[in-house]
PDBQT receptor file of N, H, CA, C and O in Angstrom, charges set to zero:
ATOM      1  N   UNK A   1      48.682 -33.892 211.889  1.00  0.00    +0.000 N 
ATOM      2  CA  UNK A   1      48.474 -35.080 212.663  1.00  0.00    +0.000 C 
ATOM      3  C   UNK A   1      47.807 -36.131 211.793  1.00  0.00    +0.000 C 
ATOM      4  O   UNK A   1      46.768 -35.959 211.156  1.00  0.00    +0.000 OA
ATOM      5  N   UNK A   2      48.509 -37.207 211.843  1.00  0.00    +0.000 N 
ATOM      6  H   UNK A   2      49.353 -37.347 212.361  1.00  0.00    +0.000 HD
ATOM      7  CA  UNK A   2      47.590 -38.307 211.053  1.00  0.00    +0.000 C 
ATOM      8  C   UNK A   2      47.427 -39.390 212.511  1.00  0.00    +0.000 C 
ATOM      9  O   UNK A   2      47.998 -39.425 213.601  1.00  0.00    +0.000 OA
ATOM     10  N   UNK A   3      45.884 -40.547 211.583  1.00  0.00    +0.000 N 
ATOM     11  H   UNK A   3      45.421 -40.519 210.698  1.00  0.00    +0.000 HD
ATOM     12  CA  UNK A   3      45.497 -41.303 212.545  1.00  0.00    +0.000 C 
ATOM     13  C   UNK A   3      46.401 -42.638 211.877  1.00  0.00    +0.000 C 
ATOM     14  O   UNK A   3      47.046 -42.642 210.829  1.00  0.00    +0.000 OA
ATOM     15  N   UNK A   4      46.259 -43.454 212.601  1.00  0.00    +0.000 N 
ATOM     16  H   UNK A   4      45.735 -43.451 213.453  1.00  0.00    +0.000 HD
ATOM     17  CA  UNK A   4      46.986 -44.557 212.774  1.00  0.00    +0.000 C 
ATOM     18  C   UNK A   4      47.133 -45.500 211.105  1.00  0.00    +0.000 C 
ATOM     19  O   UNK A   4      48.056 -46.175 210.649  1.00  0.00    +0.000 OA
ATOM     20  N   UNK A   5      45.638 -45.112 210.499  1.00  0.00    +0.000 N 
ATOM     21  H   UNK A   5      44.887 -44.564 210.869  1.00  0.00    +0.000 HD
ATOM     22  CA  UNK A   5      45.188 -46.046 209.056  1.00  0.00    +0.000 C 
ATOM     23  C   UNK A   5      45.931 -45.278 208.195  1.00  0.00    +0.000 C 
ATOM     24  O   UNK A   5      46.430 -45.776 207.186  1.00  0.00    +0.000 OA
ATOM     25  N   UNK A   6      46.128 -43.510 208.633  1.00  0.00    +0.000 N 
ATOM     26  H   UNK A   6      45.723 -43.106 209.453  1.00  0.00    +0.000 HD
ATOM     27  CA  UNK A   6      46.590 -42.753 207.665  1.00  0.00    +0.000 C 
ATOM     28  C   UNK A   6      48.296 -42.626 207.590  1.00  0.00    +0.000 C 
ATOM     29  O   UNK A   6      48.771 -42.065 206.603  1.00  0.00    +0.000 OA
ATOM     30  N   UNK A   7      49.088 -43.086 208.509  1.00  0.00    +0.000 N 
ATOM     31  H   UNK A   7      48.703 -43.542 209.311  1.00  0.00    +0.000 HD
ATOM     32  CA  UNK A   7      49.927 -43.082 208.858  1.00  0.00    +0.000 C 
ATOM     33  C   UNK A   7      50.577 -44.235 208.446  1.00  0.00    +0.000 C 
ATOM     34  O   UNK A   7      51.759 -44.052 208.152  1.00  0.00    +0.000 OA
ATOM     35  N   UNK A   8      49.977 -45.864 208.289  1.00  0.00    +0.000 N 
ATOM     36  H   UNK A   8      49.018 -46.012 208.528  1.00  0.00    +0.000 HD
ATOM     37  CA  UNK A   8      50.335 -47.098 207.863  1.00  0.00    +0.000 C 
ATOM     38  C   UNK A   8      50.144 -46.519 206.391  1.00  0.00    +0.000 C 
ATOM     39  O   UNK A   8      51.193 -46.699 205.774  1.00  0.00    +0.000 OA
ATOM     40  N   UNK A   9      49.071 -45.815 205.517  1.00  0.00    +0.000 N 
ATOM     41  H   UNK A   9      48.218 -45.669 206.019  1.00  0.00    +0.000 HD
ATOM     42  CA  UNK A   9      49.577 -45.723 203.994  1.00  0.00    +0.000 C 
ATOM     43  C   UNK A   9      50.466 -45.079 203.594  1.00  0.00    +0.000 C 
ATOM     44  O   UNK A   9      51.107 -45.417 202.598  1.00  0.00    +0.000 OA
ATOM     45  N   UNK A  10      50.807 -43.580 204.545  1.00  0.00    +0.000 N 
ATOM     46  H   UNK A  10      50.287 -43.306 205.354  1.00  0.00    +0.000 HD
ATOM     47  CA  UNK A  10      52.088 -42.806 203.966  1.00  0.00    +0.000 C 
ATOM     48  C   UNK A  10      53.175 -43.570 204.279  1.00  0.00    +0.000 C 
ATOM     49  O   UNK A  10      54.150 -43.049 203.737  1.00  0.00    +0.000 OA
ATOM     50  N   UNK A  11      53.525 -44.659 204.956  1.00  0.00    +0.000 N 
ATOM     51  H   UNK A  11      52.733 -45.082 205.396  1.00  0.00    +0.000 HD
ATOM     52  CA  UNK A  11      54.775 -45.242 204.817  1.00  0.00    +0.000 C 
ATOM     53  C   UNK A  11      54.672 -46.818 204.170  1.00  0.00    +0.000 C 
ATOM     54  O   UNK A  11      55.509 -47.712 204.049  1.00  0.00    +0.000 OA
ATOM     55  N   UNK A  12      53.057 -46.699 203.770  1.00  0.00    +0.000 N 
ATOM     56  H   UNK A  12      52.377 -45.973 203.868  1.00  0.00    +0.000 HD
ATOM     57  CA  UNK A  12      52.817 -48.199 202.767  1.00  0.00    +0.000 C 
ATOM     58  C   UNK A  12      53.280 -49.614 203.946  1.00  0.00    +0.000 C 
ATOM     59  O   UNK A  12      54.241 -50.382 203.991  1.00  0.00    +0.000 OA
ATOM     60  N   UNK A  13      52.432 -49.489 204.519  1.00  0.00    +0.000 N 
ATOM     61  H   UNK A  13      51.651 -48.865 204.483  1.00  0.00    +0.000 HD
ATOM     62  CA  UNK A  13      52.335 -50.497 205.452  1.00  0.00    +0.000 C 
ATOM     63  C   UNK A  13      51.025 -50.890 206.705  1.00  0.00    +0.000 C 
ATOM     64  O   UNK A  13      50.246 -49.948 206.854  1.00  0.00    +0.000 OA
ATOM     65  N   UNK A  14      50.809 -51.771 207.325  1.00  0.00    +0.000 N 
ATOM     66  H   UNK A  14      51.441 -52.536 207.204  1.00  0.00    +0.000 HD
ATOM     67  CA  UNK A  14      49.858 -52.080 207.997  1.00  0.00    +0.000 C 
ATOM     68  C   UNK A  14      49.583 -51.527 208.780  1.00  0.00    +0.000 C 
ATOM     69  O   UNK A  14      50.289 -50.535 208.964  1.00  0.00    +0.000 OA
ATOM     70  N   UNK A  15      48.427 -51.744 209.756  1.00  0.00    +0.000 N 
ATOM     71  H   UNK A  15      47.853 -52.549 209.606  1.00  0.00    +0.000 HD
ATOM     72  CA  UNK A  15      48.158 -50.924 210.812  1.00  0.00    +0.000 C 
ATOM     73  C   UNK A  15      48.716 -51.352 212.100  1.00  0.00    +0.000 C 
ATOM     74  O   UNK A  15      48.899 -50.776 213.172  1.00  0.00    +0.000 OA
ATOM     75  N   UNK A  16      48.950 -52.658 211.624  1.00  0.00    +0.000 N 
ATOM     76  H   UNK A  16      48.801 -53.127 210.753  1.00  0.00    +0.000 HD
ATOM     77  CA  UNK A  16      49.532 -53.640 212.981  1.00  0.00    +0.000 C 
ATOM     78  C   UNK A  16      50.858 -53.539 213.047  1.00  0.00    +0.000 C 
ATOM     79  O   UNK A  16      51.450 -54.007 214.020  1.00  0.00    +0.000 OA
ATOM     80  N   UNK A  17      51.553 -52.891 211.989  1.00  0.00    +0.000 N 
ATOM     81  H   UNK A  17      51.072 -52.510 211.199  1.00  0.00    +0.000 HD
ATOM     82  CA  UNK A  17      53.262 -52.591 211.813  1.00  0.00    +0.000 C 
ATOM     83  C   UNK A  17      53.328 -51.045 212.400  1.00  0.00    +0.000 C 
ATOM     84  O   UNK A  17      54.423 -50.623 212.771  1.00  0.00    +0.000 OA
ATOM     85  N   UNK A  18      52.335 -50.331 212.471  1.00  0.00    +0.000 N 
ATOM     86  H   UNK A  18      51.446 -50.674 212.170  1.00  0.00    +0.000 HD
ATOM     87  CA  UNK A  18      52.420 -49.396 212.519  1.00  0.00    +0.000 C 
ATOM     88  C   UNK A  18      52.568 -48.909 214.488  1.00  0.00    +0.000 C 
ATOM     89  O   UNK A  18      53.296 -48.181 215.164  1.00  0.00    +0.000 OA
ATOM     90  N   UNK A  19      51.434 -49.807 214.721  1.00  0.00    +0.000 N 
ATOM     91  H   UNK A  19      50.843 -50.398 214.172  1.00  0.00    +0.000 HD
ATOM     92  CA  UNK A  19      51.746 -50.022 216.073  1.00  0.00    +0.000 C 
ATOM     93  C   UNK A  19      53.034 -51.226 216.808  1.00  0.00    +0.000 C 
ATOM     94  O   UNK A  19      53.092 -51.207 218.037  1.00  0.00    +0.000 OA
ATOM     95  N   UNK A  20      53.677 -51.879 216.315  1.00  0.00    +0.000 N 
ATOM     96  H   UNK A  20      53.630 -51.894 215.316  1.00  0.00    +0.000 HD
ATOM     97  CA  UNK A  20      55.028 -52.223 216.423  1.00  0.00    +0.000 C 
ATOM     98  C   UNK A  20      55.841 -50.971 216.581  1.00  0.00    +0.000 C 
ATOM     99  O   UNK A  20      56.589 -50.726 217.528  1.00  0.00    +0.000 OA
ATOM    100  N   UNK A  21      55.625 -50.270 215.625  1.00  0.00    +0.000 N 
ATOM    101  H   UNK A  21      55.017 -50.469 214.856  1.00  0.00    +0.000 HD
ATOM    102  CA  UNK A  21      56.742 -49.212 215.441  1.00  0.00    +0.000 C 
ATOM    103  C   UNK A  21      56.514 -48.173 216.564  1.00  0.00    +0.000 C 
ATOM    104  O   UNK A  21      57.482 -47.434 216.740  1.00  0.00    +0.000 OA
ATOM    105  N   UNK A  22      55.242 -47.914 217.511  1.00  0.00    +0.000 N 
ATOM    106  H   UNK A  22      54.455 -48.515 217.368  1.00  0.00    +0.000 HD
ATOM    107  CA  UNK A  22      55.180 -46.850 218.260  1.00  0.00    +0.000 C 
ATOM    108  C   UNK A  22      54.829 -47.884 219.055  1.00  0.00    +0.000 C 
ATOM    109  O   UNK A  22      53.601 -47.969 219.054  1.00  0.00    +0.000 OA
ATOM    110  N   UNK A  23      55.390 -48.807 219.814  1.00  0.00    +0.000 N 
ATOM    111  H   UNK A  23      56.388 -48.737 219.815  1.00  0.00    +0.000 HD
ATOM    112  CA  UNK A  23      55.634 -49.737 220.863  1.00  0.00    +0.000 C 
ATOM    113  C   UNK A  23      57.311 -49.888 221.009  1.00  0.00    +0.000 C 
ATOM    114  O   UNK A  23      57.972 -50.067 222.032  1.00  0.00    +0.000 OA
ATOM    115  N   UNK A  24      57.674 -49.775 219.854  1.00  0.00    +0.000 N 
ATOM    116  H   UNK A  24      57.137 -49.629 219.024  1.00  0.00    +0.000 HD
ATOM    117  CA  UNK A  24      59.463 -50.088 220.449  1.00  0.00    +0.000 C 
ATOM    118  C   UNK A  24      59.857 -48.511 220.031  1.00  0.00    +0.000 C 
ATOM    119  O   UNK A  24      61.049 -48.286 219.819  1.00  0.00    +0.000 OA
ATOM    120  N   UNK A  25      59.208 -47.772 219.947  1.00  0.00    +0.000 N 
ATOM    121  H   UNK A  25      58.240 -47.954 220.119  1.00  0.00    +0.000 HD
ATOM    122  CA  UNK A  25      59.742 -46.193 220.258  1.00  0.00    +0.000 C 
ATOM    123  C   UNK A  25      60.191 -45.651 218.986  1.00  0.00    +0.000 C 
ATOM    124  O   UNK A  25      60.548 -44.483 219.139  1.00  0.00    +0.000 OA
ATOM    125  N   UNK A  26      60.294 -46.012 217.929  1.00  0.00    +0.000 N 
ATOM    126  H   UNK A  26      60.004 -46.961 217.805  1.00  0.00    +0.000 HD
ATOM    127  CA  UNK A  26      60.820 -45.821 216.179  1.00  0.00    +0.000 C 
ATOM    128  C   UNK A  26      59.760 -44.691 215.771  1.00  0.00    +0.000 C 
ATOM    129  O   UNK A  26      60.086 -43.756 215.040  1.00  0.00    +0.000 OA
ATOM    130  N   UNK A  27      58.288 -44.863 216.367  1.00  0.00    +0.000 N 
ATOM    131  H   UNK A  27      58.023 -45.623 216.960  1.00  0.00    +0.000 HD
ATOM    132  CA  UNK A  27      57.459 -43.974 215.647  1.00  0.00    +0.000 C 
ATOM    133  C   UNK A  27      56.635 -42.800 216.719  1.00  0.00    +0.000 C 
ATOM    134  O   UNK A  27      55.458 -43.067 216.964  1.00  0.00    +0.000 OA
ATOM    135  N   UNK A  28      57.111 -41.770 217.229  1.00  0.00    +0.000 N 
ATOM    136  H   UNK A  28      58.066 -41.553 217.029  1.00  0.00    +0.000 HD
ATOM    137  CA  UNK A  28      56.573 -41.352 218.039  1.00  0.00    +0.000 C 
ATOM    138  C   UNK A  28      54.920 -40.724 217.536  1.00  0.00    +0.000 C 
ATOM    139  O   UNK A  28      54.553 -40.260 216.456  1.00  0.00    +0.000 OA
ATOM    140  N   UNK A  29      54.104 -40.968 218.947  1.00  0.00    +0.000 N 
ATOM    141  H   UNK A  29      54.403 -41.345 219.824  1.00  0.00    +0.000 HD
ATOM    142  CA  UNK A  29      52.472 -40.633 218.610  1.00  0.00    +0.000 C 
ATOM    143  C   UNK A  29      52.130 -40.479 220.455  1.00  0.00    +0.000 C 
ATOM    144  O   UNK A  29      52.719 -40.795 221.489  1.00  0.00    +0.000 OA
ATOM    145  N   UNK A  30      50.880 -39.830 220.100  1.00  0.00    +0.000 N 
ATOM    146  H   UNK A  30      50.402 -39.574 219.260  1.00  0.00    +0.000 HD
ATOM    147  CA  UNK A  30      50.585 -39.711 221.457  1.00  0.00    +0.000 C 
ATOM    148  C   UNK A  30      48.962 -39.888 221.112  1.00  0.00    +0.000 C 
ATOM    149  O   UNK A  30      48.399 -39.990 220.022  1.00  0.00    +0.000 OA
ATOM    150  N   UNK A  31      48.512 -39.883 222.268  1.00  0.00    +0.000 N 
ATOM    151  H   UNK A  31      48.970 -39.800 223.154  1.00  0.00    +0.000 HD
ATOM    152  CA  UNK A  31      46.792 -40.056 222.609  1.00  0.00    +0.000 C 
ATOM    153  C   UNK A  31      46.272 -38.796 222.753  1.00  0.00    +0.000 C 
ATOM    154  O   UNK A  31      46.910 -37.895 223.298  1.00  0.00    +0.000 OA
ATOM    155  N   UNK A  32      44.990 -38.636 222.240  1.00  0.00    +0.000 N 
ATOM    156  H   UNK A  32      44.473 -39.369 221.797  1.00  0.00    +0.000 HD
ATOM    157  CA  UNK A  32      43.631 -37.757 222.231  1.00  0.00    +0.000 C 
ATOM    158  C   UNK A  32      42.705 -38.765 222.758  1.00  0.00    +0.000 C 
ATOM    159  O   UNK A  32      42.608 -39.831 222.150  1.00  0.00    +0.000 OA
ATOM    160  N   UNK A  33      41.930 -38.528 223.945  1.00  0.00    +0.000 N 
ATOM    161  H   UNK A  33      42.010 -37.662 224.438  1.00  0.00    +0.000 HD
ATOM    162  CA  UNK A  33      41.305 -39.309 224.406  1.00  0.00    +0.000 C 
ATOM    163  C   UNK A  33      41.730 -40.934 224.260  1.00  0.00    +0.000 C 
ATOM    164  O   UNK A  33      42.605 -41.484 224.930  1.00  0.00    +0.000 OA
ATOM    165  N   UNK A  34      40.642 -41.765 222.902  1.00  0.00    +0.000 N 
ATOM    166  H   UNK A  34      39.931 -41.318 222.358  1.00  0.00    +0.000 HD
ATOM    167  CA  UNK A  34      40.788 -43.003 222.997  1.00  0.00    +0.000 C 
ATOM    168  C   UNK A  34      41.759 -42.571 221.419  1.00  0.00    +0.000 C 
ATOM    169  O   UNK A  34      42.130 -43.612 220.878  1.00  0.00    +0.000 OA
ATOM    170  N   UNK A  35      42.030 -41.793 220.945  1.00  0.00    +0.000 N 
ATOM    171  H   UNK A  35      41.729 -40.947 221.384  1.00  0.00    +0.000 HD
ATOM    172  CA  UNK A  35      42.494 -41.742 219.455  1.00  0.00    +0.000 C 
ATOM    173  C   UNK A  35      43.997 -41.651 219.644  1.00  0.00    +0.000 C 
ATOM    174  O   UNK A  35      44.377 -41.125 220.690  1.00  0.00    +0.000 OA
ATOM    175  N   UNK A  36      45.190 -42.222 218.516  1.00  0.00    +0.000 N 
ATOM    176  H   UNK A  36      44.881 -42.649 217.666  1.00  0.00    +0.000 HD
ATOM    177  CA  UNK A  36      46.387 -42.779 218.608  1.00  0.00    +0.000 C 
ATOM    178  C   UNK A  36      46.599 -41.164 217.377  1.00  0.00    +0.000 C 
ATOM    179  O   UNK A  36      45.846 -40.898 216.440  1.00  0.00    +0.000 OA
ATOM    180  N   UNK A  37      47.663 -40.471 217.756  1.00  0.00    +0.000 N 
ATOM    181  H   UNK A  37      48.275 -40.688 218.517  1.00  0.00    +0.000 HD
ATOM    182  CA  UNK A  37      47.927 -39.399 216.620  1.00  0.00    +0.000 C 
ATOM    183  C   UNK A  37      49.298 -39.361 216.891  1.00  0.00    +0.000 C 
ATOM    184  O   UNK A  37      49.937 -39.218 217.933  1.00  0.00    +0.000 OA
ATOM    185  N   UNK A  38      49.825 -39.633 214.889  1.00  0.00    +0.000 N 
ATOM    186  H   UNK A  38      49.305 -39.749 214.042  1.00  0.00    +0.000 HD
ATOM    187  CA  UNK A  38      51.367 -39.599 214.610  1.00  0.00    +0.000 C 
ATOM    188  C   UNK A  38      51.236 -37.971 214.205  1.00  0.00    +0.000 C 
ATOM    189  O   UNK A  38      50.346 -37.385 213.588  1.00  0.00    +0.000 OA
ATOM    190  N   UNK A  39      52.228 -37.582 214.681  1.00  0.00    +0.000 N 
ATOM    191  H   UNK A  39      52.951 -38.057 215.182  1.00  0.00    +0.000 HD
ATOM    192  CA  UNK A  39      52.574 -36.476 213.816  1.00  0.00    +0.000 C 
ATOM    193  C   UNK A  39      53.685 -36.641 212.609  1.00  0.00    +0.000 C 
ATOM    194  O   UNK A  39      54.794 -37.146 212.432  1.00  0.00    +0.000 OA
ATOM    195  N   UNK A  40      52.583 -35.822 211.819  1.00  0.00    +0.000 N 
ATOM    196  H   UNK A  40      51.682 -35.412 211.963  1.00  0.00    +0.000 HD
ATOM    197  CA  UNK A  40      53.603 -35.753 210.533  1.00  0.00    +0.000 C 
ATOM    198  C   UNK A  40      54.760 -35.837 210.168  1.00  0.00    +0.000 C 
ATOM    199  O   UNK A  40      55.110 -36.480 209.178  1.00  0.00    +0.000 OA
ATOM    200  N   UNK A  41      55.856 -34.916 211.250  1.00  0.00    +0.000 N 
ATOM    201  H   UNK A  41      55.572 -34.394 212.054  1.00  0.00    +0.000 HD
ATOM    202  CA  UNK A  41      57.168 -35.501 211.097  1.00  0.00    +0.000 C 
ATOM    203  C   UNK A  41      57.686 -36.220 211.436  1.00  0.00    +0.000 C 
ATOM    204  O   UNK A  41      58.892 -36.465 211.451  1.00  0.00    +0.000 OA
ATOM    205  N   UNK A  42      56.463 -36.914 211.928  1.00  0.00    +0.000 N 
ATOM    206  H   UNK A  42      55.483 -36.715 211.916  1.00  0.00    +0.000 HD
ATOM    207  CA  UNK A  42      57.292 -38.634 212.804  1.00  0.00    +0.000 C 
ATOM    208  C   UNK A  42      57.849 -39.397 211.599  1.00  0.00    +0.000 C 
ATOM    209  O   UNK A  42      58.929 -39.955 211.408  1.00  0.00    +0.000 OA
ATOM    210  N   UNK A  43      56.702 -39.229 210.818  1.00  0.00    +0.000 N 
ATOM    211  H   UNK A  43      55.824 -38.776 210.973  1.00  0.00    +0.000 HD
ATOM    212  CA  UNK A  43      57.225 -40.357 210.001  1.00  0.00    +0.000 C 
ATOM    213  C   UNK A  43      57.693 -40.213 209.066  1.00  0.00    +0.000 C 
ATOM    214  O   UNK A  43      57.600 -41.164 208.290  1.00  0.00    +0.000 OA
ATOM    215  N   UNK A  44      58.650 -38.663 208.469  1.00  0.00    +0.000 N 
ATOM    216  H   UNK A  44      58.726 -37.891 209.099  1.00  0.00    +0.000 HD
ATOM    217  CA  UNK A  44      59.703 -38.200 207.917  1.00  0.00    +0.000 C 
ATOM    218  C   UNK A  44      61.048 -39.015 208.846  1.00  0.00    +0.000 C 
ATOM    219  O   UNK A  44      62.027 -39.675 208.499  1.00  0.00    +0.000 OA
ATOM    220  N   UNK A  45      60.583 -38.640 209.958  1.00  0.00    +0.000 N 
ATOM    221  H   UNK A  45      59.788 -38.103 210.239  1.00  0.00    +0.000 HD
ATOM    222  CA  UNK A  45      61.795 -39.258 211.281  1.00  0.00    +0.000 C 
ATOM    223  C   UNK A  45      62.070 -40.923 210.875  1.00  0.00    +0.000 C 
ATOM    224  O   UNK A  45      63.141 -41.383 210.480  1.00  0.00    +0.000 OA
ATOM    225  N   UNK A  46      60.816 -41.661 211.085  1.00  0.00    +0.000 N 
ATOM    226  H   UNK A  46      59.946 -41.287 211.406  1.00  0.00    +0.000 HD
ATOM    227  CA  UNK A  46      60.732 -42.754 211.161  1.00  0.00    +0.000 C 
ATOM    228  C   UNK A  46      61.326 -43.697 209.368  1.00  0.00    +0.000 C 
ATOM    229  O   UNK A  46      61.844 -44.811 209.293  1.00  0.00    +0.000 OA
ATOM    230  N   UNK A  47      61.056 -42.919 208.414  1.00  0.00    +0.000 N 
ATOM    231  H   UNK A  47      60.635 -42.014 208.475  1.00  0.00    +0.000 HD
ATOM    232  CA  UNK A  47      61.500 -43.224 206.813  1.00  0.00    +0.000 C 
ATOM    233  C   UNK A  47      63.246 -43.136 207.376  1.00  0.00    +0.000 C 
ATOM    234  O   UNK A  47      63.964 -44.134 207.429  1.00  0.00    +0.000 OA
ATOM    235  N   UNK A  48      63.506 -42.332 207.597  1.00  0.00    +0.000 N 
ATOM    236  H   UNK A  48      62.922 -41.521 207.553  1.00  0.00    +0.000 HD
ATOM    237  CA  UNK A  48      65.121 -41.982 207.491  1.00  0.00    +0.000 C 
ATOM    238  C   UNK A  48      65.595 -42.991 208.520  1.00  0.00    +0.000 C 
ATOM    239  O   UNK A  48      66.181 -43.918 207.962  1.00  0.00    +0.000 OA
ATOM    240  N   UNK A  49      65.535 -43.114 209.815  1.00  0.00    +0.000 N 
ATOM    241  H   UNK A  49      65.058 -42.361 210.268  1.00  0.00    +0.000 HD
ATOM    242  CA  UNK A  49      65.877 -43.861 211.082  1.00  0.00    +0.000 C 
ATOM    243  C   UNK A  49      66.052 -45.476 210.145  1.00  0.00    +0.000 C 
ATOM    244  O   UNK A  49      67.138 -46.050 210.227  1.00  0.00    +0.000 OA
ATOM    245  N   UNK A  50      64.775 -46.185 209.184  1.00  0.00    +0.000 N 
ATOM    246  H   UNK A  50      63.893 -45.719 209.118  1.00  0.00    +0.000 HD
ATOM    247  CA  UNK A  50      64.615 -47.361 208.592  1.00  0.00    +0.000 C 
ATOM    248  C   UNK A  50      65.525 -47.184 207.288  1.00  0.00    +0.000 C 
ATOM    249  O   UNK A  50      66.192 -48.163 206.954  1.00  0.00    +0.000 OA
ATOM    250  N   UNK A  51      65.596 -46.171 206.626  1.00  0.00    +0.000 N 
ATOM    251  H   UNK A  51      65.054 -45.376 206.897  1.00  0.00    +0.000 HD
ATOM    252  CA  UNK A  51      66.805 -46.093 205.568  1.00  0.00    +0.000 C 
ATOM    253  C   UNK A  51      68.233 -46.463 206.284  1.00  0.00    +0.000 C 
ATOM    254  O   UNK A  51      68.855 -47.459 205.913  1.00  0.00    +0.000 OA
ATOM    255  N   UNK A  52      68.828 -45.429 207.551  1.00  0.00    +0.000 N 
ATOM    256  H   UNK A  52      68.323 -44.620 207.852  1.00  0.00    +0.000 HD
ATOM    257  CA  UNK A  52      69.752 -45.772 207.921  1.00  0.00    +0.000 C 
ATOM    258  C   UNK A  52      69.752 -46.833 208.408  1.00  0.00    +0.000 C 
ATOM    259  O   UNK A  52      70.932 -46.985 208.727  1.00  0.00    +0.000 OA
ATOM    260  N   UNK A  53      69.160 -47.804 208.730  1.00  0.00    +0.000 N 
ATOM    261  H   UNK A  53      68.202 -47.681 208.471  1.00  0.00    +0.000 HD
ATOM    262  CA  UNK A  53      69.700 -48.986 209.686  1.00  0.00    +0.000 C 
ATOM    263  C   UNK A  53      69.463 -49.918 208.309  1.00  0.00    +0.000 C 
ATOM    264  O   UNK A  53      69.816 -51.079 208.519  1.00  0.00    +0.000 OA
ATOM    265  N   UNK A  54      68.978 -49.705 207.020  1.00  0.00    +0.000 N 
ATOM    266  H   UNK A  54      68.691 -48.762 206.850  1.00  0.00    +0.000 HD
ATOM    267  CA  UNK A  54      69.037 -50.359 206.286  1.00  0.00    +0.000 C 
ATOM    268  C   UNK A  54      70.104 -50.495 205.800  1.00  0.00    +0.000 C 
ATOM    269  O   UNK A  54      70.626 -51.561 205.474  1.00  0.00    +0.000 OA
ATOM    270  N   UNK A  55      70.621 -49.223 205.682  1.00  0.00    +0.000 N 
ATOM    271  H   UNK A  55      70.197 -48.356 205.947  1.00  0.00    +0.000 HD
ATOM    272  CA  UNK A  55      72.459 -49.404 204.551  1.00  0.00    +0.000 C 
ATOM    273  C   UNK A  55      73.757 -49.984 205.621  1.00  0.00    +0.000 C 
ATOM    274  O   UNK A  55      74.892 -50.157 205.177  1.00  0.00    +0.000 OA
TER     275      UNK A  55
């Protein structure tokens, strides 16, 4: 599980992009209390999903 700061560096990006991306559904995460947690293979999911719509 990564937190939200740790999750914007493994895909080298902001924290505010990061929540874009788990607002229109691209990056799935869920809540622990007040805390935002991606799981790890989200954003194996989320790299590939942005490769394909790139080519």
């Amino acid at each position: 599980m990564l937190r939200v700061e740790e999750a914007a560096r493994a895909l080298g990006i902001g924290r505010s992009l990061v929540y874009d991306l788990i607002r229109s559904g691209q990056l799935r995460s869920f809540k622990v209390g007040s805390r935002r947690l991606i799981p790890a293979a989200a954003i194996d999911e989320v790299i590939t999903t942005l490769m394909e719509e790139a080519a």
